[in-house]
Amino acid sequence: MDEREIDRPTVAAGKRPPIRSEMTVRQVAADYPACRKVFLRYGEPEGRPTKFGHLEPLDRFARRHGVPLNVLLDELSRAAGVPVDYDSAAARRAHRPFVAAALLLTLSLGAGWGTLLLARISRQGTFTRVPAAHVVAHGEAQLWGFVALFVMGVAVSYLPVATARPRPGRWHARFMLSSILTGVLGGFAWSLAPQQWSWLGPLSGGALILGAVGYLFLAVRQLAGKWRTPWGRFIMASALWMVVWAVADFKLRSETSPKGPAVYSQGARLMLVELAVFGFALNAIYGFGQKLLPGLLRGGSTRPRMFDATWVLHNAGVSALCLTHRADLKSMVGLGSITIAAGAVLYVAGLRGLFQRRRAAPRPEAGPDFLARYIQLAFFWLLVGLAMLAAGDLAGAVRGVSPPQAYLGATRHALTVGFMTTLILGVAQRLLPILGHSLLAWPRLVAPIFLLIAAGNALRVVTELATLAWPPAFRIMPFSAVLELSALCLFAANIVRTFWPPLDSLHRTGRVTARTHVANLLAEHPWLEDHLIVWGLRYIGRVRSVPAELTLGSLAAGEGFDPETTVARINVLLGGNTASEKKNETSR
Ligand code: HEM
């Protein structure tokens, strides 16, 4: 994935973008030359050894020159003849509540609750004695509360960047989030106590439909004009399948409202999981994956024809899989899973070089190179999980009985944790810092999180299968939950710290380090710009704004300077400047 792509302005081609408070003086003066006189009036100097205007955001400029920000923005807007976008900073954080809610839900009602279930299964030595309603509650919390919310979060922030369409409104995002939260929390409470809260069944199911329609609306608006692209078609399909999934959920919750999911048939439970995993999630992953994975894998071009073929095969397979739940079409069993597996093989081939070795990335902004391993492992489990699914379906068709619970559970875990969760963990640790224009808080956690999720998932799949022939495997199985839960906790900590980082050392100590963000430094000390240009850091003179995630160390290295020496030189200047500022203060 290319950071420059993320930085592209979010306006349709030909339209002049609105003015935003985080734009730099140089950027506004270059895009709207009529604004120059406004800056000159407030004291921006002319005749510097570079283009007109500092790399200072408008809000800092206003504060430094003692002008109320809205007055400055109004004046610039009138001079430029374009409106002001007051919501831009909030919109850049639009994904955060979705991701934060997804993390909370997976740690509590999802994986947290799943760990308790696994402990009970282990004690009882059988899968059949845990209440079905408790298992459904866990599955629904994971699929709607973790996977769907995560995908929606990525969609609200990333789609407008990828399509250059206007961002979804704040109310649209809030509507989707609150609908899904009502659907998940209401559904969980209803599953555990359907007699007391029978009304919560249809109500929570209805909320899921509203959330899904909100996502469909978002996809339609964002993808207008992109229908023909292979990735756009997958995302549209994911939104349509999500509506089907929500309607199926609503129907089941309404029909069984006084009794709860305990009375769901095996076929109905399977269908809900299939609609979620293959209909919604896999289409979304295939769609967003085409835009994001080649960058993450540091790979080259992809094969769009393969993706086109995957779309047809995959969606035909999902439709066939759903139809086999009808009594009169049971003979079609196996057709759906084989078609979906064939689609996955083509998708992997389309990604070109997925399993090749990558070279290390030296820049922190490019993200840890190790993240590619998550993608490789995830697709390995996708292929394994689909092979197990197809083999189970075929064996079932030949023998006339469905595979045992442990086999189905292991297959499902290979797909939900081995594939989907591993992929989410890998992509999130790269994409979320880019969307927030920041760096991953603790890159050193990337490898331990990977090892924990990889070991936990492998242990679960193997021990769950082993229970079929070797009962002591029941006692080993819960250790897998400890490993997976630890991975999710560390991942959540890394993401939360990335969203809400500690103060930069510049703000705490007044000194810079190699990890100091150049944009912060120049916003805080615009006078430094001319020094850096004179030293030969020509990049600073060339650009109109600095990517928020660019660090001082990377800037220096990129310009052929020694990062340590550059940091030391800047600290000397900052020390001198701070001392002279203090002296000025006292003499005033
Ligand atoms: C610490 C991690 C997890 C633990 C301990 C756990 C535990 C369990 C257990 C004990 C079951 C029932 C037994 C079986 O079928 O194997 C189950 C089912 C299920 N799990 Fe998980 N799970 C975890 C993570 C996840 C994740 C991340 C997802 C989805 C992204 C997920 C989705 C499901 C689904 C869909 C079902 C089937 C629900 C149904 O039959 O209606 N689980 N899980």
XYZ file of C-alpha atoms and ligand atoms in Angstrom:
631
model
C 0.000 0.000 0.000
C 1.309 3.385 -0.912
C 1.202 6.231 1.585
C 1.005 8.712 -1.275
C -2.275 7.150 -2.260
C -3.631 7.741 1.228
C -2.557 11.393 1.022
C -4.457 12.065 -2.167
C -7.008 14.906 -1.700
C -10.540 13.600 -1.279
C -12.243 15.592 -4.021
C -13.520 14.642 -7.414
C -11.146 15.445 -10.256
C -11.540 18.973 -11.582
C -13.062 20.367 -8.374
C -10.967 22.668 -6.209
C -10.627 21.250 -2.700
C -11.904 23.224 0.289
C -9.514 24.874 2.733
C -8.725 22.854 5.862
C -7.095 24.097 9.062
C -4.355 21.437 8.859
C -3.203 22.615 5.390
C 0.136 24.413 5.400
C 0.651 28.069 4.531
C 2.818 27.010 1.581
C 0.185 24.599 0.289
C -2.648 27.152 0.441
C -0.502 29.883 -1.120
C 0.487 27.509 -3.951
C -3.029 26.183 -4.622
C -4.741 29.569 -4.236
C -2.290 32.375 -5.139
C -4.938 34.972 -4.172
C -4.402 33.920 -0.531
C -0.826 35.141 -0.571
C -1.840 38.692 0.242
C -3.773 37.494 3.313
C -0.656 35.739 4.628
C 1.546 38.753 3.828
C -0.830 41.004 5.752
C -0.432 38.791 8.823
C 3.368 38.834 8.622
C 4.417 35.835 6.483
C 7.819 36.911 5.047
C 8.675 37.069 1.360
C 12.046 36.446 -0.280
C 13.050 33.292 1.679
C 15.437 30.805 -0.023
C 12.427 28.640 -0.933
C 8.844 28.821 -2.190
C 6.519 31.300 -0.501
C 5.083 30.188 2.836
C 6.267 28.060 5.727
C 5.314 24.406 6.124
C 3.206 25.576 9.062
C -0.435 24.458 9.410
C -3.016 27.235 9.282
C -4.126 26.701 12.891
C -0.534 27.168 14.150
C -0.047 30.166 11.873
C -3.208 31.766 13.261
C -2.123 31.141 16.864
C 1.417 32.460 16.302
C 0.128 35.645 14.706
C -2.681 36.141 17.240
C -5.528 35.845 14.687
C -8.675 33.838 15.581
C -8.581 30.719 13.377
C -12.105 31.155 11.988
C -11.294 34.755 10.970
C -8.209 33.571 9.075
C -10.100 30.673 7.442
C -12.944 33.009 6.380
C -10.519 35.481 4.829
C -8.668 32.711 2.969
C -11.928 31.179 1.811
C -13.114 34.513 0.399
C -9.770 35.159 -1.326
C -9.629 31.624 -2.801
C -13.311 31.337 -3.662
C -13.613 27.867 -2.078
C -15.405 26.799 1.110
C -13.783 25.810 4.405
C -13.955 22.145 5.455
C -14.356 22.338 9.245
C -14.887 18.584 9.646
C -11.714 17.273 8.014
C -9.730 16.453 11.167
C -12.684 14.605 12.731
C -13.339 12.764 9.459
C -9.754 11.477 9.392
C -10.486 9.791 12.717
C -13.839 8.360 11.569
C -12.597 4.759 11.742
C -11.471 5.001 15.363
C -14.808 4.408 17.160
C -15.507 1.414 14.909
C -12.112 -0.152 15.586
C -12.194 0.669 19.314
C -15.674 -0.916 19.629
C -14.505 -3.967 17.631
C -11.557 -4.447 19.999
C -13.710 -4.087 23.108
C -16.280 -6.540 21.804
C -13.793 -9.183 20.739
C -11.949 -9.071 24.060
C -15.186 -9.384 26.064
C -18.201 -11.012 24.374
C -16.143 -12.560 21.569
C -12.822 -14.199 22.412
C -13.294 -13.614 26.164
C -16.613 -15.474 26.196
C -15.227 -18.054 23.729
C -12.404 -18.823 26.198
C -14.963 -19.602 28.929
C -16.860 -21.852 26.511
C -13.684 -23.698 25.571
C -12.814 -24.186 29.247
C -16.267 -25.756 29.803
C -15.909 -27.987 26.726
C -12.511 -29.080 28.027
C -13.875 -29.894 31.533
C -16.852 -31.834 30.165
C -14.797 -33.593 27.470
C -17.510 -33.032 24.823
C -18.680 -30.296 22.454
C -22.340 -31.142 22.801
C -23.020 -30.090 26.388
C -22.326 -26.339 26.147
C -25.632 -24.576 25.465
C -26.049 -23.900 21.730
C -27.354 -20.397 22.540
C -24.057 -19.542 24.266
C -22.050 -20.664 21.225
C -24.285 -18.679 18.841
C -23.907 -15.615 21.111
C -20.105 -15.888 20.831
C -20.138 -16.427 17.052
C -22.490 -13.482 16.416
C -20.473 -11.177 18.697
C -17.279 -12.059 16.794
C -18.722 -11.817 13.316
C -20.865 -8.679 13.735
C -18.983 -7.063 16.597
C -15.399 -7.722 15.510
C -15.212 -8.493 11.781
C -18.125 -6.349 10.507
C -17.239 -3.330 12.658
C -13.599 -3.529 11.625
C -14.497 -3.662 7.910
C -16.953 -0.769 8.304
C -14.283 1.286 10.092
C -11.838 0.725 7.237
C -14.580 1.550 4.724
C -15.528 4.916 6.260
C -11.959 6.185 6.302
C -10.273 4.386 3.431
C -12.942 4.309 0.693
C -13.103 8.121 0.290
C -9.316 8.149 -0.115
C -9.333 5.320 -2.647
C -12.227 6.715 -4.673
C -11.648 10.493 -4.216
C -15.364 10.842 -3.323
C -16.722 13.035 -0.515
C -16.400 11.425 2.912
C -19.517 9.942 4.538
C -21.169 12.386 6.944
C -20.620 12.124 10.670
C -24.257 11.076 11.190
C -24.010 8.322 8.631
C -21.018 6.810 10.448
C -22.708 7.200 13.846
C -25.886 5.601 12.519
C -24.003 2.523 11.263
C -21.998 2.147 14.452
C -24.933 2.529 16.849
C -27.106 0.149 14.781
C -24.476 -2.600 14.824
C -23.765 -2.057 18.525
C -27.498 -2.350 19.301
C -27.649 -5.497 17.164
C -24.640 -7.092 18.891
C -25.329 -6.130 22.516
C -29.091 -6.703 22.194
C -28.512 -10.016 20.413
C -26.069 -11.222 23.055
C -28.434 -10.378 25.941
C -31.357 -11.992 24.093
C -29.347 -15.175 23.426
C -28.630 -15.603 27.141
C -32.108 -14.724 28.477
C -34.672 -14.970 25.640
C -37.639 -15.492 27.946
C -37.100 -12.258 29.899
C -36.160 -10.184 26.864
C -37.955 -11.843 23.955
C -38.530 -8.424 22.339
C -34.755 -7.929 22.107
C -34.528 -10.665 19.445
C -36.417 -8.873 16.644
C -35.267 -5.454 17.858
C -31.574 -6.359 17.701
C -32.101 -8.152 14.363
C -33.814 -5.031 12.970
C -30.873 -2.904 14.149
C -28.498 -5.175 12.217
C -30.562 -4.620 9.054
C -30.317 -0.850 9.550
C -26.536 -1.082 10.031
C -26.160 -3.266 6.929
C -28.284 -0.897 4.829
C -26.089 1.956 6.095
C -23.014 0.074 4.837
C -24.700 -0.665 1.495
C -25.554 3.021 1.128
C -21.934 3.942 1.903
C -20.624 1.431 -0.668
C -23.051 2.637 -3.373
C -22.127 6.298 -2.836
C -18.403 5.700 -2.617
C -18.169 3.249 -5.501
C -20.291 5.172 -8.019
C -18.211 5.075 -11.197
C -15.998 2.253 -9.854
C -18.464 -0.592 -10.409
C -16.405 -2.071 -13.162
C -13.171 -2.288 -11.191
C -12.538 -5.807 -9.845
C -12.055 -4.475 -6.303
C -15.166 -2.266 -6.441
C -17.348 -5.198 -7.446
C -16.138 -7.284 -4.491
C -16.932 -4.491 -2.028
C -20.406 -4.018 -3.514
C -20.982 -7.772 -3.243
C -19.846 -7.680 0.404
C -22.413 -4.959 1.155
C -25.216 -6.874 -0.577
C -24.357 -10.107 1.223
C -24.264 -8.208 4.498
C -27.879 -7.135 3.948
C -28.855 -10.754 3.175
C -27.023 -11.900 6.323
C -28.775 -9.260 8.455
C -32.203 -10.172 7.021
C -31.552 -13.888 7.720
C -30.497 -12.986 11.266
C -33.593 -10.811 11.795
C -35.878 -13.555 10.488
C -34.367 -16.155 12.809
C -34.367 -13.837 15.834
C -38.011 -12.871 15.182
C -39.256 -16.423 14.611
C -37.580 -17.777 17.754
C -37.850 -14.684 19.954
C -39.354 -16.362 23.090
C -36.993 -19.359 22.927
C -33.724 -17.895 21.689
C -31.007 -19.358 19.452
C -31.085 -22.648 21.393
C -33.789 -23.763 18.928
C -31.945 -22.711 15.757
C -31.511 -25.708 13.436
C -27.947 -26.819 12.543
C -28.596 -25.696 8.959
C -29.720 -22.213 10.048
C -26.635 -21.785 12.264
C -24.362 -22.897 9.463
C -26.055 -20.570 7.013
C -25.553 -17.528 9.288
C -21.839 -18.287 9.591
C -21.501 -18.912 5.828
C -23.281 -15.684 4.894
C -21.008 -13.794 7.279
C -17.696 -15.454 6.432
C -18.050 -16.156 2.702
C -20.745 -13.690 1.656
C -19.753 -10.577 3.575
C -16.227 -10.947 4.977
C -14.441 -12.753 2.153
C -15.859 -10.402 -0.509
C -14.757 -7.412 1.585
C -11.283 -8.912 2.116
C -10.922 -9.733 -1.592
C -12.018 -6.204 -2.503
C -9.997 -4.139 -0.032
C -7.180 -6.682 -0.361
C -6.596 -5.795 -4.016
C -5.889 -2.200 -2.981
C -4.000 -2.866 0.230
C -2.218 -6.223 0.075
C 0.240 -5.636 -2.805
C 1.702 -2.666 -0.874
C 1.800 -4.612 2.356
C 3.552 -7.482 0.631
C 5.863 -4.989 -1.073
C 4.915 -6.879 -4.227
C 4.556 -5.729 -7.783
C 1.575 -5.718 -10.086
C -1.456 -7.988 -9.682
C -3.451 -10.010 -12.229
C -6.887 -8.328 -12.468
C -8.251 -11.069 -14.777
C -7.734 -13.602 -11.994
C -9.675 -11.340 -9.631
C -12.520 -11.089 -12.143
C -12.699 -14.880 -12.346
C -12.521 -15.125 -8.536
C -15.510 -12.775 -8.224
C -17.684 -14.955 -10.447
C -16.598 -18.258 -8.887
C -16.718 -17.011 -5.316
C -20.167 -15.465 -5.472
C -21.585 -18.405 -7.415
C -20.104 -20.647 -4.706
C -21.656 -18.637 -1.848
C -25.073 -18.748 -3.557
C -24.748 -22.528 -4.067
C -23.664 -23.009 -0.441
C -26.744 -21.144 0.824
C -29.063 -23.067 -1.489
C -27.830 -26.432 -0.168
C -29.553 -25.619 3.129
C -32.892 -26.120 1.354
C -34.056 -29.722 1.802
C -34.693 -30.265 -1.926
C -31.202 -29.097 -2.927
C -29.131 -31.111 -0.425
C -27.605 -33.080 -3.303
C -25.697 -29.920 -4.319
C -23.590 -30.130 -1.143
C -19.891 -29.839 -1.961
C -20.498 -27.768 -5.085
C -20.460 -24.471 -3.187
C -17.359 -25.164 -1.105
C -15.382 -26.469 -4.112
C -16.295 -23.404 -6.178
C -15.321 -21.065 -3.318
C -12.010 -22.932 -2.895
C -11.297 -22.626 -6.633
C -11.986 -18.879 -6.382
C -9.529 -18.577 -3.481
C -6.792 -20.356 -5.464
C -7.292 -17.903 -8.347
C -7.214 -14.939 -5.948
C -3.917 -16.107 -4.447
C -2.538 -16.514 -7.988
C -3.803 -13.010 -8.795
C -1.850 -11.541 -5.875
C 1.358 -12.717 -7.600
C 4.292 -13.737 -5.432
C 2.295 -13.920 -2.181
C 4.629 -16.506 -0.663
C 7.943 -15.021 -1.869
C 10.634 -13.637 0.473
C 10.620 -9.836 0.869
C 13.452 -7.405 1.426
C 13.548 -5.485 4.723
C 12.152 -1.937 4.761
C 14.484 0.546 6.380
C 11.931 3.340 7.028
C 9.628 3.260 10.080
C 6.818 4.896 8.023
C 6.833 1.882 5.674
C 5.788 -0.324 8.624
C 7.592 -3.417 9.904
C 8.501 -5.750 7.066
C 7.374 -8.664 9.236
C 3.728 -7.709 8.635
C 3.897 -9.524 5.287
C 4.136 -12.783 7.274
C 0.617 -12.239 8.627
C -0.740 -12.040 5.095
C 1.126 -15.158 4.016
C -0.025 -17.131 7.049
C -3.617 -15.925 6.666
C -3.834 -17.083 3.042
C -2.220 -20.392 3.953
C -5.058 -20.964 6.456
C -7.650 -19.804 3.923
C -6.531 -22.530 1.533
C -6.297 -25.136 4.314
C -9.708 -24.159 5.761
C -11.408 -24.290 2.360
C -9.791 -27.647 1.548
C -11.097 -29.001 4.881
C -14.555 -27.573 4.159
C -14.705 -29.123 0.680
C -13.347 -32.474 1.947
C -15.922 -32.493 4.783
C -18.786 -31.682 2.411
C -17.729 -34.372 -0.077
C -17.255 -37.004 2.617
C -20.653 -36.030 4.031
C -22.285 -36.375 0.597
C -20.770 -39.842 0.087
C -21.592 -41.116 3.589
C -24.926 -39.326 3.895
C -24.110 -37.803 7.336
C -22.561 -34.442 8.119
C -19.018 -34.348 9.522
C -18.644 -34.458 13.336
C -18.840 -31.260 15.417
C -15.086 -31.244 16.130
C -14.281 -31.384 12.404
C -16.700 -28.534 11.633
C -15.338 -26.512 14.579
C -11.718 -26.966 13.492
C -12.568 -26.003 9.899
C -14.452 -22.915 11.052
C -11.634 -21.882 13.379
C -9.079 -22.231 10.555
C -11.178 -19.762 8.548
C -12.270 -17.308 11.274
C -9.075 -17.110 13.319
C -6.391 -18.628 11.056
C -7.477 -16.564 8.068
C -9.722 -13.614 8.981
C -8.330 -12.659 12.378
C -4.682 -13.115 11.341
C -5.321 -10.950 8.290
C -7.101 -8.263 10.331
C -4.218 -8.169 12.824
C -1.647 -7.802 10.046
C -3.493 -5.265 7.900
C -4.599 -3.169 10.871
C -1.071 -2.684 12.187
C -0.135 -1.199 8.813
C -3.310 0.532 7.645
C -4.504 2.191 10.859
C -1.282 4.187 11.376
C -1.505 5.353 7.745
C -5.150 6.407 8.085
C -4.300 8.340 11.255
C -1.091 9.800 9.730
C 0.939 8.326 12.560
C 3.362 5.481 13.289
C 2.580 2.121 14.851
C 3.124 2.682 18.586
C 5.047 -0.503 19.383
C 6.516 -2.104 16.234
C 8.362 -4.586 18.464
C 5.023 -6.243 19.289
C 4.416 -7.215 15.661
C 6.418 -10.466 15.843
C 5.147 -11.651 19.294
C 1.526 -10.992 18.283
C 2.112 -13.014 15.117
C 3.675 -15.925 17.010
C 0.861 -15.984 19.573
C -1.973 -15.973 17.030
C -0.158 -18.458 14.767
C 0.587 -20.884 17.618
C -2.869 -20.451 19.220
C -4.732 -21.119 16.002
C -2.571 -24.099 15.003
C -2.964 -25.615 18.484
C -6.741 -25.152 18.390
C -7.220 -26.659 14.915
C -4.942 -29.613 15.661
C -6.300 -30.377 19.157
C -9.925 -29.949 18.075
C -9.341 -32.507 15.297
C -7.412 -34.736 17.715
C -10.413 -34.940 20.078
C -12.021 -37.195 17.451
C -9.522 -39.969 18.225
C -7.717 -38.966 21.418
C -9.834 -37.604 24.299
C -6.868 -36.109 26.291
C -6.712 -33.454 23.518
C -9.732 -31.832 25.235
C -7.459 -30.881 28.131
C -4.828 -29.257 25.883
C -7.322 -27.262 23.794
C -7.899 -24.337 26.251
C -4.200 -23.359 26.041
C -4.924 -22.270 22.487
C -7.425 -19.744 23.867
C -4.788 -18.313 26.226
C -2.415 -17.795 23.283
C -5.086 -16.266 21.019
C -6.487 -14.022 23.731
C -2.966 -12.802 24.557
C -2.409 -11.985 20.864
C -5.662 -10.019 20.773
C -4.798 -8.150 24.018
C -1.352 -7.121 22.743
C -2.836 -6.153 19.392
C -5.525 -4.055 21.096
C -2.876 -2.332 23.243
C -0.775 -1.538 20.165
C -3.731 -0.069 18.284
C -5.058 1.942 21.235
C -1.557 3.402 21.799
C -1.320 4.195 18.088
C -4.675 6.007 18.189
C -3.821 7.898 21.375
C -0.012 8.237 21.428
C 1.963 9.770 24.297
C 3.199 13.322 23.837
C 6.094 13.621 21.365
C 9.467 14.127 23.121
C 9.514 17.542 21.458
C 6.523 18.600 23.552
C 7.715 16.873 26.730
C 11.385 17.872 26.746
C 11.717 20.471 23.996
C 14.259 18.205 22.271
C 13.945 16.089 19.133
C 14.794 12.419 18.515
C 15.031 10.404 15.282
C 11.347 9.434 15.785
C 10.126 13.049 16.056
C 7.628 13.819 13.310
C 8.978 16.446 10.915
C 5.503 17.962 10.474
C 5.235 18.492 14.262
C 8.701 19.987 14.444
C 8.049 22.492 11.654
C 4.610 23.344 13.017
C 6.145 24.066 16.429
C 9.318 25.818 15.155
C 8.733 27.207 11.647
C 11.963 29.230 11.892
C 13.919 25.932 11.651
C 12.867 25.480 8.042
C 15.403 27.923 6.607
C 18.238 26.294 8.600
C 17.353 22.844 7.272
C 17.274 24.117 3.690
C 20.638 25.854 4.081
C 22.126 22.609 5.493
C 21.069 20.875 2.284
C 17.862 19.061 3.291
C 16.347 20.094 -0.011
C 13.171 18.058 0.448
C 11.944 20.716 2.891
C 12.246 23.380 0.204
C 10.567 21.243 -2.471
C 7.352 20.049 -0.875
C 4.100 21.875 -0.123
C 3.407 19.840 3.002
C 5.189 17.077 4.897
C 3.447 13.688 5.360
C 2.411 13.582 9.010
C 4.099 10.216 9.534
C 7.544 11.271 8.206
C 10.154 11.093 10.965
C 13.278 13.176 11.331
C 15.454 10.053 11.112
C 13.893 9.041 7.783
C 14.098 12.551 6.375
C 17.799 12.781 7.229
C 18.573 9.293 5.878
C 16.548 9.957 2.715
C 18.579 13.111 2.024
C 21.906 11.343 2.625
C 22.515 12.822 6.100
C 23.457 10.960 9.262
C 20.259 10.888 11.396
C 22.118 11.114 14.752
C 24.163 14.145 13.673
C 21.089 15.872 12.245
C 19.165 15.291 15.483
C 22.093 16.675 17.506
C 22.405 19.769 15.280
C 18.702 20.524 15.571
C 18.842 20.115 19.353
C 21.677 22.631 19.524
C 19.549 25.118 17.558
C 16.483 24.372 19.677
C 18.528 24.854 22.878
C 19.871 28.184 21.653
C 16.510 29.326 20.490
C 14.762 28.308 23.701
C 17.437 30.138 25.729
C 17.069 33.303 23.656
C 13.268 33.035 23.868
C 13.547 32.799 27.673
C 15.934 35.793 27.726
C 13.479 37.812 25.625
C 10.681 36.846 28.007
C 12.658 38.082 31.068
C 13.821 41.305 29.464
C 10.263 42.166 28.353
C -9.721 -16.752 21.887
C -10.340 -16.946 20.733
C -11.553 -17.822 20.530
C -12.045 -18.841 21.285
C -11.486 -19.380 22.579
C -13.214 -19.357 20.630
C -13.995 -20.401 21.085
C -15.074 -20.959 20.416
C -15.803 -22.122 20.846
C -15.489 -22.917 22.107
C -16.760 -22.376 19.936
C -17.752 -23.537 19.969
C -17.097 -24.865 19.723
C -16.625 -25.087 18.306
O -17.481 -25.018 17.399
O -15.424 -25.227 18.120
C -16.669 -21.350 18.918
C -17.495 -21.222 17.839
C -17.444 -20.173 16.962
N -16.497 -19.174 16.920
Fe -14.979 -18.903 18.205
N -13.428 -18.640 19.490
C -12.438 -17.684 19.397
C -12.266 -16.754 18.396
C -13.173 -16.556 17.371
C -13.057 -15.541 16.382
C -11.922 -14.512 16.304
C -14.140 -15.669 15.564
C -14.510 -14.844 14.364
C -13.781 -13.933 13.825
C -14.929 -16.773 16.048
C -16.110 -17.225 15.479
C -16.804 -18.336 15.882
C -17.989 -18.826 15.230
C -18.663 -18.191 14.023
C -18.412 -19.963 15.913
C -19.611 -20.849 15.582
C -20.870 -20.270 16.157
C -22.068 -21.140 15.860
O -21.910 -22.362 15.795
O -23.143 -20.567 15.719
N -14.319 -17.287 17.151
N -15.603 -20.513 19.243
